[in-house]
Each structure stands twice: as C-alpha cells, then as structure tokens.
XYZ file of C-alpha atoms in Angstrom:
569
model
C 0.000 0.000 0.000
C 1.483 3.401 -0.945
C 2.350 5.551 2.151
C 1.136 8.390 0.764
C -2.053 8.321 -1.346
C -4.704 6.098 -1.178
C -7.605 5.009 -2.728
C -11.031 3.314 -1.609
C -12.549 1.992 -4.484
C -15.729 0.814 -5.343
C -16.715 -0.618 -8.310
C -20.399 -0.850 -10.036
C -20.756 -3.799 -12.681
C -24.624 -3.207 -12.471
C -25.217 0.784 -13.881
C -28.830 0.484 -13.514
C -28.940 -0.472 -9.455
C -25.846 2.713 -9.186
C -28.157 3.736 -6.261
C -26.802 0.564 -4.462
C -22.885 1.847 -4.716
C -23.409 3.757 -1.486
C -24.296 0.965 0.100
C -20.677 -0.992 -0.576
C -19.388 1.007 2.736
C -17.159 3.473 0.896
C -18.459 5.951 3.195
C -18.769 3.987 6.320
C -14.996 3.351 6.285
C -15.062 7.409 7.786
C -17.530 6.573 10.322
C -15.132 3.367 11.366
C -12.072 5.741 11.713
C -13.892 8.076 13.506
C -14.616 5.390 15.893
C -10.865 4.299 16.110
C -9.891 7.698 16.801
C -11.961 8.044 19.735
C -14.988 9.886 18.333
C -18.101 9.773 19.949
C -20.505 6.546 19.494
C -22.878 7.019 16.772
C -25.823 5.085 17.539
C -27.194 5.283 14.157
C -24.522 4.059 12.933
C -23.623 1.300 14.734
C -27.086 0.215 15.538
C -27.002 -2.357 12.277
C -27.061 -5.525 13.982
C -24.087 -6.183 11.550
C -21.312 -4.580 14.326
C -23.032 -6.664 17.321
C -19.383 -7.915 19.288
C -17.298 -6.337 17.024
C -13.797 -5.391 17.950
C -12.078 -2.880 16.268
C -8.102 -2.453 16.113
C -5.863 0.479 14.392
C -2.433 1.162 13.909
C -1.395 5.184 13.968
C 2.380 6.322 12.783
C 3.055 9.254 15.312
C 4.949 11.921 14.724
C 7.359 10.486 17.211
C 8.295 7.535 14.795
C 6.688 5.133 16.730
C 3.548 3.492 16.910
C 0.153 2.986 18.261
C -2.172 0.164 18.626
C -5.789 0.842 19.686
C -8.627 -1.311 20.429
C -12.218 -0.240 21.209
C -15.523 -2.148 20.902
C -18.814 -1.385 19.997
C -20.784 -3.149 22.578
C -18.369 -1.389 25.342
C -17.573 1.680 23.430
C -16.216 3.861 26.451
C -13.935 0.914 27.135
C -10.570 1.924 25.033
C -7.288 -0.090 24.905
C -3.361 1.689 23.791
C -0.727 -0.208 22.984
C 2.657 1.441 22.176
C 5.297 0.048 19.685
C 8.958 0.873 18.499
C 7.695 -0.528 15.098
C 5.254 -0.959 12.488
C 3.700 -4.887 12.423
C 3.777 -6.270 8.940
C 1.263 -8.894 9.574
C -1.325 -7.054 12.408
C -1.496 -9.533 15.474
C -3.716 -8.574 18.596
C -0.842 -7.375 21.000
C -1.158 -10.120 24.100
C -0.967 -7.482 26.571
C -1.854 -3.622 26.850
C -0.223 0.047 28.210
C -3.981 0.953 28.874
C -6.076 -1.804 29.007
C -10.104 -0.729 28.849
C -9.950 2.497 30.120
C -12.666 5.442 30.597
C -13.709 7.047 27.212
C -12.716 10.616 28.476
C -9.214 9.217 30.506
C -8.307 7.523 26.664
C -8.817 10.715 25.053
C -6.549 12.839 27.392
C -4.202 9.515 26.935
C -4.040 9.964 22.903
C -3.848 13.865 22.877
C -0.313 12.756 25.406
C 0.551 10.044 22.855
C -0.052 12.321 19.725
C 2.062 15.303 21.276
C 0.972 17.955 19.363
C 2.619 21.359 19.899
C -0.057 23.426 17.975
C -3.459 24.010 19.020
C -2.633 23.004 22.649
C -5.783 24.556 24.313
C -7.704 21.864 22.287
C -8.192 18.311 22.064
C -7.010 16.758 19.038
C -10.604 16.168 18.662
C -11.345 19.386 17.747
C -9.359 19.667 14.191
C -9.886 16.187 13.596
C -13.188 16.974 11.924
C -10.969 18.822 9.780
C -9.296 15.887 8.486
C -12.253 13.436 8.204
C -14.995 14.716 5.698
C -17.913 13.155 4.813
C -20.279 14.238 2.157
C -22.192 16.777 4.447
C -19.168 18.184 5.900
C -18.213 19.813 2.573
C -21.180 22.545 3.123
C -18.862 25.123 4.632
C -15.218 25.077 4.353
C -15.016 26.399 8.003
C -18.189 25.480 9.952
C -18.429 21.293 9.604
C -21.441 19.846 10.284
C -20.038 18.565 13.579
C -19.683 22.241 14.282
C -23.193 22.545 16.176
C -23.995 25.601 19.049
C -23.617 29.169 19.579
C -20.073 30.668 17.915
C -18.195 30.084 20.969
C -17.856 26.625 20.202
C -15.952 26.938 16.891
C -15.114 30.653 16.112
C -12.383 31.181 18.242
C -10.915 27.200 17.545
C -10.956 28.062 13.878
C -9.130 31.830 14.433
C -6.830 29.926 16.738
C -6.170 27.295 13.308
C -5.528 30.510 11.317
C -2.429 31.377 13.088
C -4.131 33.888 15.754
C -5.073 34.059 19.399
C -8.148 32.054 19.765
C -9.105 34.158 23.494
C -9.395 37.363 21.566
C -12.492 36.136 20.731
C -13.198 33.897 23.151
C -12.880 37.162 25.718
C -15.426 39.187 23.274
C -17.770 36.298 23.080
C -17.646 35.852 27.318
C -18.089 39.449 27.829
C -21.162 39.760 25.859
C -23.016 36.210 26.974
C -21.996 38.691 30.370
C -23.603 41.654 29.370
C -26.680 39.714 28.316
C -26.895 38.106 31.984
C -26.924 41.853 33.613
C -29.585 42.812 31.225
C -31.999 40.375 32.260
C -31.250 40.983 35.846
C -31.768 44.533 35.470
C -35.353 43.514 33.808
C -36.315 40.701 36.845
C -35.677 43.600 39.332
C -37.759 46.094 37.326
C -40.331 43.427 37.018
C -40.180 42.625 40.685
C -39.752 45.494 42.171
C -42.002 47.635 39.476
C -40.066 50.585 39.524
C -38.274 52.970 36.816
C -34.781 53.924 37.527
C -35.932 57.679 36.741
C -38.602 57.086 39.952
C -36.056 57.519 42.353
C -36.223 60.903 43.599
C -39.931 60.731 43.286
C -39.593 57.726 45.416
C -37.197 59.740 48.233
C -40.089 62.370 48.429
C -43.078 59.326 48.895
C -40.456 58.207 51.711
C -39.650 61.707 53.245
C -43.978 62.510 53.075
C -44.313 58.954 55.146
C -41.763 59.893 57.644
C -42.898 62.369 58.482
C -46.946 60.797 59.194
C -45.265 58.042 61.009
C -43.383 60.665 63.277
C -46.193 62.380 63.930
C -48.392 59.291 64.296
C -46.073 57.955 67.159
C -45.785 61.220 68.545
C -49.509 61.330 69.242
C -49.436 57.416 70.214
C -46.611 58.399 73.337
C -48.927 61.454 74.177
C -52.324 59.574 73.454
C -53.257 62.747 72.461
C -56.352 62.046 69.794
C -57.776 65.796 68.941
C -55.088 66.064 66.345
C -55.897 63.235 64.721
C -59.780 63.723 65.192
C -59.637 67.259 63.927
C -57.493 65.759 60.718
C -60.627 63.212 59.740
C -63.199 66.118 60.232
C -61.564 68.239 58.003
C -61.195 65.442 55.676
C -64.724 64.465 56.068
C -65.775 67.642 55.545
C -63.120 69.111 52.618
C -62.169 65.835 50.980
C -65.093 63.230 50.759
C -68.351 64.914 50.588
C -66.942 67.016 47.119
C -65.372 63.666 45.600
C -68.816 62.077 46.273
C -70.881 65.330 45.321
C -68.886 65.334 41.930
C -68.947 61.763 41.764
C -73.030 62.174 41.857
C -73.121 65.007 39.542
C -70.952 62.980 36.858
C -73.175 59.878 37.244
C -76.530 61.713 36.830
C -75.067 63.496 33.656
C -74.090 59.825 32.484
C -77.319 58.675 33.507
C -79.167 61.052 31.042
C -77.395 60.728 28.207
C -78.023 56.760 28.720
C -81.248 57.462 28.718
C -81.398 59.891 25.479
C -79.631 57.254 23.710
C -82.189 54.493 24.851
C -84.992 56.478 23.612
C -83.300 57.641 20.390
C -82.802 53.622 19.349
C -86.227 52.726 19.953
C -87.771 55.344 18.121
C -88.043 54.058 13.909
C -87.715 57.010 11.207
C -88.928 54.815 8.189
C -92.482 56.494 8.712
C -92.823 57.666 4.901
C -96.093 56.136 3.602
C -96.065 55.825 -0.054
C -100.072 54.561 -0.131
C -101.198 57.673 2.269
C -98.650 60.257 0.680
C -101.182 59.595 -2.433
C -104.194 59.517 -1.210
C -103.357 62.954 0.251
C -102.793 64.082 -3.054
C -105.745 62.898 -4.494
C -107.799 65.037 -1.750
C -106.470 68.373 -2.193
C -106.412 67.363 -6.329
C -102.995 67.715 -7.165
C -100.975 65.929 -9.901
C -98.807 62.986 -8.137
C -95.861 62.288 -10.545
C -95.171 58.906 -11.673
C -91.139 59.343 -10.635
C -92.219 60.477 -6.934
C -92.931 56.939 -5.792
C -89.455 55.686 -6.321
C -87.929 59.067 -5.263
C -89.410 58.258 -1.764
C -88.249 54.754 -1.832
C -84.240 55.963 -2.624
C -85.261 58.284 0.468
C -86.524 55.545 2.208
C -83.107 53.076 1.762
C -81.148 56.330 2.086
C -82.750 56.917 5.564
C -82.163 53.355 6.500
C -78.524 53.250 5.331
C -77.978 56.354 7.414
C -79.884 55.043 10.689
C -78.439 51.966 10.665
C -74.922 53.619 11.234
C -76.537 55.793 13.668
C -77.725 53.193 15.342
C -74.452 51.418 15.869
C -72.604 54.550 16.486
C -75.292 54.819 19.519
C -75.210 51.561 20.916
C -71.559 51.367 20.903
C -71.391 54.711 22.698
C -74.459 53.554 25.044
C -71.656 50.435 26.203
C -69.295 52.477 27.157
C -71.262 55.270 29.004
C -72.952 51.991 30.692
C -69.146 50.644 31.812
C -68.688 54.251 32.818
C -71.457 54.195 34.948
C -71.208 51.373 36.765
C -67.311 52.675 37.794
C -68.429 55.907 38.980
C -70.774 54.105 40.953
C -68.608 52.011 42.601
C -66.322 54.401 43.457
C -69.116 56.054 44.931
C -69.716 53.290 46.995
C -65.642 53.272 47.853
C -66.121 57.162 49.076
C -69.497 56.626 50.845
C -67.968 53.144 53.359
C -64.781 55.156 53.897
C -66.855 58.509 54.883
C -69.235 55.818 57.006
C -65.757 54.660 58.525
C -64.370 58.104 59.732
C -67.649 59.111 61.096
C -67.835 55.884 62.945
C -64.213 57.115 64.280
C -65.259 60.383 65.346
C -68.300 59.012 67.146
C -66.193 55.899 69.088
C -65.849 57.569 72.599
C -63.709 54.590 73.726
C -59.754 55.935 74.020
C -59.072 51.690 73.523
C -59.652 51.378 70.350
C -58.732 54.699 69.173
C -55.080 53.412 70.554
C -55.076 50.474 68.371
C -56.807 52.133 65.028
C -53.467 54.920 65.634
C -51.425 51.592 66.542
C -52.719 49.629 62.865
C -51.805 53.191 60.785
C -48.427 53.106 62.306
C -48.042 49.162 61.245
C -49.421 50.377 57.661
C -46.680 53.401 57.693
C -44.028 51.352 58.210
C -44.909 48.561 55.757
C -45.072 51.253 53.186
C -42.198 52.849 53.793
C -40.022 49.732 53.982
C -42.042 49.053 50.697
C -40.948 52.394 49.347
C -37.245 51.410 50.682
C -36.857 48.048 48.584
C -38.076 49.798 45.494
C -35.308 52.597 45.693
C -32.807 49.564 46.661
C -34.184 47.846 43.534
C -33.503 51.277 41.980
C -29.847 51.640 43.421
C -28.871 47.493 42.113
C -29.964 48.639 38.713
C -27.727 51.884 38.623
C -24.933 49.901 39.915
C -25.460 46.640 37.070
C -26.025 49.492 34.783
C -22.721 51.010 35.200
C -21.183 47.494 35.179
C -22.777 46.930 32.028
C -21.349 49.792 30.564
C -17.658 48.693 31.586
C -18.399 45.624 29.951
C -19.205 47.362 26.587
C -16.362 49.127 27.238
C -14.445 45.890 27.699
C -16.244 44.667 24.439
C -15.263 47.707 22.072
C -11.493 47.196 23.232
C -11.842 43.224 22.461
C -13.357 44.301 19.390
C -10.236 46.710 18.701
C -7.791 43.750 19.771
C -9.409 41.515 17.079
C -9.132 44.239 14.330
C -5.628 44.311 15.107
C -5.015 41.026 15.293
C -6.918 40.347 11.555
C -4.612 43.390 10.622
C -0.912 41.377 10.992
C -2.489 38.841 8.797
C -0.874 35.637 10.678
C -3.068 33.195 8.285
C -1.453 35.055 5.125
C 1.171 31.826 4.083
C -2.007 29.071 4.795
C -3.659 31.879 2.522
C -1.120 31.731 0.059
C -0.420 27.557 -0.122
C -4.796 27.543 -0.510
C -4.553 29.572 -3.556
C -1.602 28.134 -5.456
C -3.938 24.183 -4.805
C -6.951 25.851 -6.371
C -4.633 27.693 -8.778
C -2.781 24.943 -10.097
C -6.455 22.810 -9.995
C -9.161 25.662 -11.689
C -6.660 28.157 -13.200
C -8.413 30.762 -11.008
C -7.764 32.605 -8.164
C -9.254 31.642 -4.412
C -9.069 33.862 -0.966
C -9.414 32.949 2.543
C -11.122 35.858 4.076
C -11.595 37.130 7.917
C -13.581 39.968 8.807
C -15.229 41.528 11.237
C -19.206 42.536 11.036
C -21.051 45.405 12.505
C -21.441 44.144 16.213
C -17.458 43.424 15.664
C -17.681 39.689 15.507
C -15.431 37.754 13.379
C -16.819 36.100 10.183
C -14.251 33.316 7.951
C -14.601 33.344 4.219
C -13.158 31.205 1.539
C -14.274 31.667 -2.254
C -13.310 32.158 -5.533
C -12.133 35.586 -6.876
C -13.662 35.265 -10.273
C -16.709 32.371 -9.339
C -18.263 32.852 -12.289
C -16.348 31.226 -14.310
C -16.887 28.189 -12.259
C -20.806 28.510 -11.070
C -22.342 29.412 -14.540
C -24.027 26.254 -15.224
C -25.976 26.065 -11.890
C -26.433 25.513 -8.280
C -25.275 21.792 -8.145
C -22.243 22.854 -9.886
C -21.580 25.594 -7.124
C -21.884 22.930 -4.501
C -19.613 20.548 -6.139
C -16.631 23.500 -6.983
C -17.092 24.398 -2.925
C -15.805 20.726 -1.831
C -12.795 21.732 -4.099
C -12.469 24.919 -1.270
C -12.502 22.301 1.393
C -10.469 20.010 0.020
C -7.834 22.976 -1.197
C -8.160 24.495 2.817
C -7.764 21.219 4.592
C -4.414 20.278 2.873
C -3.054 24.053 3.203
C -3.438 23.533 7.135
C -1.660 20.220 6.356
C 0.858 21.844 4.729
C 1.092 24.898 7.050
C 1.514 22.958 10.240
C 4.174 19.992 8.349
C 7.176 21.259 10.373
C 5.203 20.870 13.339
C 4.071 17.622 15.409
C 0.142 17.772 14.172
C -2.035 15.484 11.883
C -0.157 14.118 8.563
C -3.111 13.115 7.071
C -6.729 13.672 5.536
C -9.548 11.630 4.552
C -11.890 13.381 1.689
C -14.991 11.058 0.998
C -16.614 11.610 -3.042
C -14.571 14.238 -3.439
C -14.313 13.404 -7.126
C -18.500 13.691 -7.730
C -19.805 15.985 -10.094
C -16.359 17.417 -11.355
C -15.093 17.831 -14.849
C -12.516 14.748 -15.914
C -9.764 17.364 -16.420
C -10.385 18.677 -13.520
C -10.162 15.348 -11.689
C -7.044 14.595 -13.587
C -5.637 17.866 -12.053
C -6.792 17.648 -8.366
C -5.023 14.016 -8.342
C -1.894 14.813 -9.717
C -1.770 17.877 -7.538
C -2.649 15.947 -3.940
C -0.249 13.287 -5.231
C 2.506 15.854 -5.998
C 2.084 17.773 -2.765
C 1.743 14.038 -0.479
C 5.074 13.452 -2.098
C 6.912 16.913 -1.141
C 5.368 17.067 2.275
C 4.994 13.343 3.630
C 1.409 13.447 4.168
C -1.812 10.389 3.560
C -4.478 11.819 1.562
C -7.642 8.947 1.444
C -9.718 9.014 -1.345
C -13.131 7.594 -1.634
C -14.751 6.836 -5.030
C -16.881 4.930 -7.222
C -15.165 3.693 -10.467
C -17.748 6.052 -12.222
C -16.171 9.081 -10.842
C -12.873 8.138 -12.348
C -11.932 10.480 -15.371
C -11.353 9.769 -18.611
C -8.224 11.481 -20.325
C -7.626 13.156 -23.135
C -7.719 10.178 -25.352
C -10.391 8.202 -24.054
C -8.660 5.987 -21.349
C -9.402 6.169 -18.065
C -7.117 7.244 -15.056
C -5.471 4.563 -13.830
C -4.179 4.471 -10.334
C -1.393 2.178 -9.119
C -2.395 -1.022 -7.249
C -0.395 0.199 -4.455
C -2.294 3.333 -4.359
C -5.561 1.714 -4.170
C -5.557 0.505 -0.173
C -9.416 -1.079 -0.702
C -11.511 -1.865 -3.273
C -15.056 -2.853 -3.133
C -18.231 -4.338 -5.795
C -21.263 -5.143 -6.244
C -21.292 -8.351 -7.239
C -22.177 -10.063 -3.981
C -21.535 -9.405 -0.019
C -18.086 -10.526 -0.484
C -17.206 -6.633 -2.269
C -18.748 -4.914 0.294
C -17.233 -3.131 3.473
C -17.454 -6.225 6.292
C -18.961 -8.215 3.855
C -22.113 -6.524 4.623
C -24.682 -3.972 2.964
C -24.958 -0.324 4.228
C-alpha cells in the first residue's frame, strides 16, 4: 500500500442499481475511523445488527516515529485499549498485553492527545481539528463550519481563528463578555419586574419616603402622648373638605351619564322609516294635485337612504351607550368606595372609647411602616440597577477594546502563508484565483470566508455545480493547514470522501496529480473515496489509472463478499 495516497474503491458492474454503490461502505470506512480515533458513538450508525461484538483495532504512525495500537468495541464503546510500539507490524497480530487496558472514554482521550504530542493548538483536544481531516459528504457545506460544528459561535469561532495562526481568546474574551452583558440585562429587567419601579422614579420615590416619615413621626408622637384631637380634627376636616366634594362630583358625573343613557335608549327605539307611499297619495288625491309617476321611487331611494344612514346611527349609539354603561357602573362604585370610607371616619369620630382609638393609631403606624419599607426596597431595587447598569457599561467598554484587539489582530495577517499555499492548490487545480477571508461585522464579531475571486467562471451552469466547486475549497483548505503545520508535530493526514462527484474529468485529472505531488513533497496520507464512475477519462479516451499500491481497498457489487465487512450499508 502506498504511504502516501490512497484510494477506496468501489466498483459498479450493475449501472442500472448505481443507487446501491453507497451501500458498498465506501463511506462507512469514515464513520469506522472516527470510531478508532476516539470519536463519539454514533448510535445510528452502529445500531445495524451487523457490528453486534465487534472489535475494532488500528495502527497510527506518530509523529514520534513510533507506533500505536488501539482497540475499542462497539458493545463497550467507552472501554478503550493503547498499545505502544517501536515498530510498524507487517502482519497485524492482537498485541497479548496492553499500556492501557479498557480504560474510561474521556481518561483515553486525554491519553491519545499525550501520545499524539501535538505542539499546535494546545488549548484543544485533538478532537477538535480532527473533523478537519475526516470529511464526509455533508461536511463539505462550509469550508469552516463542519457539520459537527453545532452551538452558539463560541464553540468553533475562536478554535478556527486559533487554526488561522491567531489568538483564539481574543475572541473567546469578546464572546464571554457579551453572553456577560446579556446576563446583567436580564437581571436589570427581573428587578424592574419585581420590584415595578423605573430607575428615573427615584427621587420621586425619596419624596413618597420623606412625606411617610414624616406621618409616622407624627403618628407615634400622638401614640406616646395619646393625644387624639389632632388626629380627630385631621378626619373632620377630611370628612368635611375631601369626601363629601369627591362624592358630590362623583353624583353630579353619574346623573349626567345617567341622562345621556337614557337619550340614547330612547333615540334607538324610536323608527324614522315612517314615509307612507299609499297615504302620501291619497293625500294628493284630496287636495287634487298631480302625483308624478317618478315620486314613488324618489321616496323609496329616500326611504333606503334613511335606512342606510340610521343603521350607522344606530351602531354609532349603541356602541357609545356600552361604554357610558361601563362608565357608569365605575363611577358608581367608586361612589360606593367614598361613601364606606366617609361611614368609617364618622364611625371614628363618634367611638368615645380611648381603647380602640389606641389600636386604630397603633394599625396606621403598622401600615406606615410597611409602606415605607415598601418604598425602601423599590429605591434599593432602583440603586442594584444603577450599579449593574454602570457594570454593564464597563463591559461594553471591555467589548469595544476586544473588538479593537481583534481588528488588530486580523490586521498582521498571521493566516497570510495558509492563505497563500490555498490559492496556489486551487490555482494549479481551476486556473483561477481563491481567498481565505476574515472579517469583522457590525457588532465586531469575526466572520471566515473562503471563495473564488472570479466564481463565475466556475458557477455558470448552476447551483449543483456551485456545490460541487465548494468541496474543491474544502479540500484545497484542509491540505493548506496540512501543509502549514508539516514542520510541526500535528495530523499528517486527511480523509476526503466523493470528493471526485460531479467534477469535470480534467479537472479530476488535475486535483489528483496535484494531492499526489504535494503528499510526495510534504509526507502526508491523503484517502480518497470513489466509485469507479467518478474516475476520469483522459484526453484520449482511457481512463485514469491508479497504481495497485495506491488503491488501499476496493469494493463491488457483485455479492456481499465486495462490500465493506462483507455486509450492505
């Protein structure tokens, strides 16, 4: 098997069943070394009753020269085994005893990111660019965002700025500070909620406080003299000032409510179609004059006309008649409100017994209080707000410097050699020009790009097309990382499933000379997956032939015996 390219083949005898080639387990080989390499169970998947007891082994080249057996099982899948080797095994035999033998699923990752020994990206699991390196047919959406990639921006933005040469926290920092400034908000609105106050209240609120100070002063002045004229004298003048002209204008308002109610009643029961075109001629008839023949029907349009007009009367009346009604019934029970609390006081005035005079003075003193310390919270709810409002504003303070920091970062253009290596691939592949792209949008947050400079020479045919030419932009980014990172201990390899589908033969012919060439010059394993279909023809009719070496696993139709674990998919 070649070290450096390879190719997972699968070939179609029967054209007309082609929708059967994805089920040869082209594509399920990805899903197996995903499994190998410690991803996370997928239980639809693995669920085919096909992988019931299987064990799984893999052998990994580290950068270190040596190498690494693993062994993990799907019916015990957080149960992983490492077994470490001064050489490669020619012929694979299970190794009789094990480094780690079955260990926890989250212990064996930590254990391969220390075996692996990468010295880029080390505030991430290996896990994390992996997904890079591992594409399946819907991970070739987005060059940046993988299907994998799921959650708010946190998750992947400031990995995939980290990839790019720059300092991840910038915008991890940003990012923290505003998930921060969105917690104050809503804190500021549960107090406001609870608390029903406006910050702008509070000096109204100081005066409420100041007016109840001073009635509780004087209402526990009066309590240590047991002094009660002063307090008497207050409800007569009340009485006398205060209730009997609410209730007097209370009365008049209702009686003027009370007559229009009544206009209106009469008004709708009254009927204005009283024209009578049989009398109206008989009239004529007795004082002998001429009765036109157009009169009758000039009445009649009167008649409608009058109707047509009443009828909006009518509901312009009742509709007015429901809410004088709703008005009516308010003013009379505040009415009734005035009246009891008038009954009260004079009940007061009359109570000769010092007693319970005492304990009414003693129950306004308790009510005082309770609304002053009422009064109290709501300016304390008043002061928290000021205070997360200020801390709020340090924070988008914080933010607009974060913001700055990432503009400045973008400016030194760290990413500019994987930007470089990406164009010359798609260069040397599409004759055309490609860009990777980071900028920053209106609220300051980072945004990744990768496209053609001249795309319409590519995506004039249509939309399919423009999908197919963007898996050329993943492959073309994923081996410039490759390439970028080579002198460094990270991943020397990349797994690109159909990338071949849909493209133009001399395209293909391109692309494969060019991954070949660049495998070659910087030691890397690029795995291709394809149907025999997708393999171009050349310039005089032959196909492409790859070397037997080259092709690691090949796969048919023709019974269970071509297919992946001699199994359908």
């Amino acid at each position: 098997m070649d070290h450096h390219f390879n190719v997972v083949l699968a070939r179609i005898s029967d054209m007309e069943s082609k929708d059967d080639a994805h089920n040869l387990g082209k594509t399920s080989l990805v899903h197996v070394i995903n499994f190998l390499l410690l991803g996370k169970f997928n239980k639809n998947f693995f669920e085919n009753e096909l992988f019931n007891g299987q064990i799984f082994y893999g052998e990994i080249e580290l950068n270190s020269g040596k190498f690494l057996i693993l062994r993990r099982q799907v019916d015990f899948p957080t149960k992983i085994s490492f077994k470490l080797n001064e050489n490669k095994q020619n012929d694979f035999n299970v190794p009789e005893s094990w480094d780690y033998e079955d260990i926890g699923f989250e212990k064996a990752q930590k254990t391969m990111d220390a075996y692996l020994g990468f010295d880029v990206l080390k505030n991430y699991s290996y896990r994390k660019s992996i997904t890079y390196f591992l594409r399946t047919q819907q991970d070739y959406l987005d060059v940046y965002k993988l299907n994998k990639f799921q959650g708010k921006h946190i998750t992947w933005k400031p990995f995939v700025f980290e990839l790019l040469g720059f300092d991840g926290s910038l915008i991890t920092k940003k990012l923290e500070l505003e998930e921060l400034a969105e917690e104050q908000k809503k804190k500021i609105v549960i107090l406001k909620q609870e608390a029903n106050v406006d910050i702008g209240e509070k000096d109204k609120l100081l005066g409420l406080i100041d007016i109840k100070e001073q009635e509780k002063n004087k209402t526990e002045a009066t309590i240590d003299k047991f002094d009660f004229f002063e307090k008497d004298s207050s409800i007569n003048q009340e009485i006398i000032d205060d209730l009997d002209f609410q209730i007097q204008t209370f009365n008049t308002e209702r009686y003027r409510i009370g007559y229009e109610i009544t206009k209106i009643e009469e008004s709708l029961s009254e009927s204005n179609n009283d024209i009578n075109i049989e009398k109206l001629r008989i009239l004529y008839q007795e004082v002998e004059l001429y009765f036109p023949e157009n009169i009758e029907k000039q009445f009649d349009d009167l008649i409608k006309f009058n109707k047509s007009i009443t009828t909006e009367r009518n509901k312009f009346l009742k509709e007015n008649l429901s809410l004088l009604k709703d008005e009516y019934k308010e003013i009379a029970r505040q009415i009734k409100i005035l009246e009891l609390d008038k009954s009260e006081k004079l009940s007061y005035l009359t109570e000769r017994d010092s007693y319970y005079k005492f304990k009414g003075y003693q129950k306004s003193l308790a009510k005082l209080e309770a609304e002053i310390e009422r009064l109290q919270d709501k300016v304390k709810a008043i002061d928290k707000s000021v205070k997360i409002e200020q801390q709020i504003k340090n924070i988008n303070n914080n933010i607009e410097n974060a913001i700055d920091n990432i503009n400045d970062a973008i400016a030194q253009r760290n990413h500019a050699n994987i930007n470089r290596t990406f164009n010359s691939i798609i260069y040397d592949i599409l004759d055309t020009n490609a860009l990777i792209s980071i900028t920053q949008n209106k609220q300051g947050n980072v945004e990744f790009d990768a496209n053609y400079q001249n795309p319409e020479d590519l995506l004039s045919t249509s939309e399919a097309q423009g999908t197919t030419y963007k898996k050329i932009l993943c492959m073309a980014f994923d081996i410039a990382l490759l390439i970028h990172y080579s002198d460094k201990s990270f991943f020397r390899f990349v797994y690109h499933d159909g990338i071949l589908e849909g493209l133009d033969d001399r395209v293909k012919v391109r692309l494969l000379n060019k991954v070949k060439s660049i495998c070659e010059e910087y030691d890397i394993q690029y795995i291709l997956s394809l149907i025999d279909s997708d393999i171009p023809v050349l310039s005089d009719g032959s196909k492409y032939q790859f070397d037997d070496k080259e092709i690691c696993l090949e796969l048919n139709d023709k019974d269970d015996s071509g297919r992946l674990f001699l199994h359908s998919f």
